[in-house]
Every structure is written in C-alpha cells, then in structure tokens.
C-alpha positions as a printed NumPy array, in Angstrom:
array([[ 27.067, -14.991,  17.102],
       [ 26.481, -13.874,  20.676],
       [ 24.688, -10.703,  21.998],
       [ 26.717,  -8.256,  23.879],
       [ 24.067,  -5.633,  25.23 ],
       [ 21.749,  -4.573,  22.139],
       [ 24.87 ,  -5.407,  19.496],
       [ 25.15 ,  -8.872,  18.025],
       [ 28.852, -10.305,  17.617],
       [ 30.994, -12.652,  16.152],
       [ 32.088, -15.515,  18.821],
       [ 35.077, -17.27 ,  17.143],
       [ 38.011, -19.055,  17.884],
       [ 41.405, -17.558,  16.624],
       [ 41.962, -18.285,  12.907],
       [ 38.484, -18.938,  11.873],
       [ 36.773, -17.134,   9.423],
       [ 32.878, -15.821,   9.226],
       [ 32.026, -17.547,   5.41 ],
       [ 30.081, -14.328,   4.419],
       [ 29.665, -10.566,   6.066],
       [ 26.746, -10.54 ,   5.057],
       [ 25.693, -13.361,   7.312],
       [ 26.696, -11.528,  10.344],
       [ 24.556,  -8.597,  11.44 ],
       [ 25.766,  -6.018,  13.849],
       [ 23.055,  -4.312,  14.672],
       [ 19.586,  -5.25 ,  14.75 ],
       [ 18.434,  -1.936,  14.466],
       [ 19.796,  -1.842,  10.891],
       [ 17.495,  -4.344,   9.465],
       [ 14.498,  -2.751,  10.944],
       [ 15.242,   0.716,   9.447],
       [ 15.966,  -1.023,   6.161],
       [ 13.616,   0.357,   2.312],
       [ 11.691,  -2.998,   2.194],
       [ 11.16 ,  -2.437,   5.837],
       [  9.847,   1.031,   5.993],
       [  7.616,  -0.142,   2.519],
       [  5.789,  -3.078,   4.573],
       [  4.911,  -0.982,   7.43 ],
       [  3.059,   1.793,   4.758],
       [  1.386,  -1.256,   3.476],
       [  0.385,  -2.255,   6.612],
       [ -0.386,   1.551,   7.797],
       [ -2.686,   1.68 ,   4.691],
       [ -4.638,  -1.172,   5.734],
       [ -5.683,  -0.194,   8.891],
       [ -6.343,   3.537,   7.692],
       [ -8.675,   1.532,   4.898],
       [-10.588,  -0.319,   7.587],
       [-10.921,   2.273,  10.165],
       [-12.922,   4.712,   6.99 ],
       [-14.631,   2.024,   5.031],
       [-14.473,  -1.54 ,   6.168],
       [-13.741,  -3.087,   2.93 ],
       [-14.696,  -6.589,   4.699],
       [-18.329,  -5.595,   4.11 ],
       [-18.59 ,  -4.335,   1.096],
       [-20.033,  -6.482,  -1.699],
       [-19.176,  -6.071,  -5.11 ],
       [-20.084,  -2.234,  -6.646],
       [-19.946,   1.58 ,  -6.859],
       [-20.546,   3.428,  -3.402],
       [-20.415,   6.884,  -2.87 ],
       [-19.071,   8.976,  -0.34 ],
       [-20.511,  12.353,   0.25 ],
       [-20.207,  14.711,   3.345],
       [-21.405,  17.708,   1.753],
       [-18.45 ,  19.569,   0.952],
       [-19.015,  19.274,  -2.439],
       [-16.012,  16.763,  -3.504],
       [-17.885,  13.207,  -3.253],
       [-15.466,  10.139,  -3.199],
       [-16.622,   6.704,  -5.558],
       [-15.47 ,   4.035,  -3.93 ],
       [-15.568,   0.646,  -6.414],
       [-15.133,  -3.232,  -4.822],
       [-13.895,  -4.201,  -8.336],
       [-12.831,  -8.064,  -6.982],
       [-13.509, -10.373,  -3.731],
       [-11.918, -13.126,  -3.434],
       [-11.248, -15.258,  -0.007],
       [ -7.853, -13.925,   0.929],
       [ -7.778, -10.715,  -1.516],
       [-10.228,  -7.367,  -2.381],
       [ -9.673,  -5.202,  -5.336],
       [-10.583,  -1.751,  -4.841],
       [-10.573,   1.656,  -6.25 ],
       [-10.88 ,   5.013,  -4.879],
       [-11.302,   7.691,  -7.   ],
       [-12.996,  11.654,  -6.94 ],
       [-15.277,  12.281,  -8.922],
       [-13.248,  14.752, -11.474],
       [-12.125,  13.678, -14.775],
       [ -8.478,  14.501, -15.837],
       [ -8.662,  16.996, -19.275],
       [ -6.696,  14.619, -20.832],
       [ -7.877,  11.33 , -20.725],
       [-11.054,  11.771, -19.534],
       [-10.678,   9.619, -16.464],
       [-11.14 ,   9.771, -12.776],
       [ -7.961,  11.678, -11.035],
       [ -7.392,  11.234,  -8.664],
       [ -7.846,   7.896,  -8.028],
       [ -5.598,   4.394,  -6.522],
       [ -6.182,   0.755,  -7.428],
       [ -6.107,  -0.895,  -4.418],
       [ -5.568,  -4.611,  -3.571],
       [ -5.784,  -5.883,  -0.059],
       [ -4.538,  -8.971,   1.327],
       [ -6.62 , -10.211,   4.302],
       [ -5.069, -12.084,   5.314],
       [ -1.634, -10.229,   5.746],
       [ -3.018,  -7.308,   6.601],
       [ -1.302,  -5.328,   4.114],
       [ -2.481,  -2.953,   1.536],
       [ -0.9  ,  -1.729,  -1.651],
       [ -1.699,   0.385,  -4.525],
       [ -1.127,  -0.913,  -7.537],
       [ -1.63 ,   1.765,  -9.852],
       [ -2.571,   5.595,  -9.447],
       [ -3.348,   5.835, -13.025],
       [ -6.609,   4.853, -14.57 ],
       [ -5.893,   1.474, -17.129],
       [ -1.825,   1.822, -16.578],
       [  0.195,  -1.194, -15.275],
       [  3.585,  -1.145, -13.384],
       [  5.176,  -2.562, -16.159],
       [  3.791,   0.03 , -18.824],
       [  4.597,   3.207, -16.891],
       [  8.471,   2.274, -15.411],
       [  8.981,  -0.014, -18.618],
       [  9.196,  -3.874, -19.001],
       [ 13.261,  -3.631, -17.121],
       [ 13.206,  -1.372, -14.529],
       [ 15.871,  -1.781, -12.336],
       [ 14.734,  -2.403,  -8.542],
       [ 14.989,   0.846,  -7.036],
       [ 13.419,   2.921,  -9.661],
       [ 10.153,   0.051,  -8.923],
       [ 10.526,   0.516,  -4.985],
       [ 10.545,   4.123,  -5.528],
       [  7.85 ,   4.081,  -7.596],
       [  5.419,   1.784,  -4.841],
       [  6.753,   3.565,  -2.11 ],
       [  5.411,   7.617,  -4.041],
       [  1.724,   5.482,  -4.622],
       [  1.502,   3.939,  -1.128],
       [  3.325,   7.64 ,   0.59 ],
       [  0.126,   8.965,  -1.932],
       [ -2.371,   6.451,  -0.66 ],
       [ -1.268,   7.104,   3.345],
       [ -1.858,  10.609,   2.908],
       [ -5.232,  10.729,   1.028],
       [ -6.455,   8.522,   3.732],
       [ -5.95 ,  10.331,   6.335],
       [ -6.948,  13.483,   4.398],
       [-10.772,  11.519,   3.769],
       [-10.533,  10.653,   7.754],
       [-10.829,  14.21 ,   8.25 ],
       [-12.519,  15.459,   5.682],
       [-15.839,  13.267,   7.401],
       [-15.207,  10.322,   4.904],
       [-15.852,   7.064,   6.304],
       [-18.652,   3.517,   6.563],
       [-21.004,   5.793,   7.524],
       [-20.807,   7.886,   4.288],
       [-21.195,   5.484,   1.525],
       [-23.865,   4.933,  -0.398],
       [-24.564,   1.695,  -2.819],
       [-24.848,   3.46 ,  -6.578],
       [-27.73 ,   1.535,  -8.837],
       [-25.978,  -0.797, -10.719],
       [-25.75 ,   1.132, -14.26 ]])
C-alpha cells in the first residue's frame, strides 16, 4: 500500500492478489467518519463538558447540590472512586409519576484515565441488558449508547448555561 496524494493504494505486481478487501483501505477519511468513531469522540466530548462544570476529580464520595436560583436544583451523587474510574449520577430533583424516581437523571462512569465518559444508564435501577434484552444485536446497543451519550452532551451544555457548574455545588449532610 502506497499513498498517492490523500488516497491510499494497492502497489502490486501483475497477478498478485490483495488476501482480503478489507485489509486495504482507500480512504482514510472513511475510518474517521466511521459509528464507533463518531461514539468515542461523544465520550470524549462528555468528559471534558463534565470537567469544565463540576470537576469530578475533586469530589469525594456524596450528594452535592447544584442550585442557581432558577428554581430547578441539580443532585449531583459521586456514587464510586476508584484510581482509574468515578461513578456518578446526575439527576433533577423531580420524581417520575410512575416510579417514583429521579427523571431525569444519567449514570455516569468516567475513565481517567482515557478521558472518556459514558452513560451507562438514563433510567433509575435499569441495566443495558434489562432494557434492550439479554441478545441485542449490535446496532440496536450502539444506538441505544449513542441516544444516552447524544442525551448526556446536550444536558451538559444545557447546565453550562443554565449557571451550573464547581462553583454551585453544595455537599448535602450525609442522611
């Protein structure tokens, strides 16, 4: 494989044969545009919006709330530290008719040290497995991350302006 300009190509001698197309890549471009692609950069994007509002790198295990006096407070729980991983959640302080529980609200775990951040549930007590089924087939799960994270990207940035941030929260007693 040589590069011709910005396009990769074959370089072979007359009768040979590439084993697999799949091994030979046209187009960079492609691979960067790619679903798993565009997933890891939200994950990424979410971690950085995460820092920038709360510093989660600071935060000791607890309930803190967020209030900038518009009348919709944000809890914000450190559920889990450990040295390479937080646990978070982020949820308003309204209760869903149904169950009872916080809505809306995102399970959050954050590796450190990959700088990435993904939700792992938007549903109070609910795992991946027990809302898509134990067999989901891989794009109904990647569709399913990439709605929470889309979810998680935007409700960031919404707190951001809404006056949400480090300088907000408050430690709740421990109850």
């Amino acid at each position: 494989i040589i590069r011709r300009g910005d396009d990769l190509v074959q370089a072979r001698r007359p009768g040979t044969r590439c084993y697999s197309r799949a091994m030979f890549v046209a187009n960079r471009k492609a691979i960067a545009s790619g679903r798993f692609a565009y997933l890891m950069a939200l994950y990424a994007e979410n971690y950085w919006r995460l820092v920038g509002l709360f510093g989660p790198d600071r935060l000791v295990r607890g309930e803190y709330l967020s209030s900038v006096g518009d009348g919709i407070d944000l809890r914000v729980s450190m559920l889990e530290r450990q040295p390479y991983t937080l646990d978070l959640c982020l949820s308003y302080l309204f209760e869903d008719d149904a169950t009872g529980r916080p809505d809306p609200s995102a399970h959050v775990r954050v590796y450190r040290d990959a700088r990435v951040a993904e939700v792992t549930t938007c549903h109070y007590g609910s795992r991946l497995e027990d809302l898509l089924g134990r067999h989901a087939d891989t794009r109904t799960v990647y569709d399913h991350r990439l709605r929470m994270n889309a979810f998680l990207d935007k409700w960031l940035a919404y707190l951001g302006e809404r006056g949400h941030g480090r300088f907000t929260l408050q430690p709740l007693p421990a109850a």
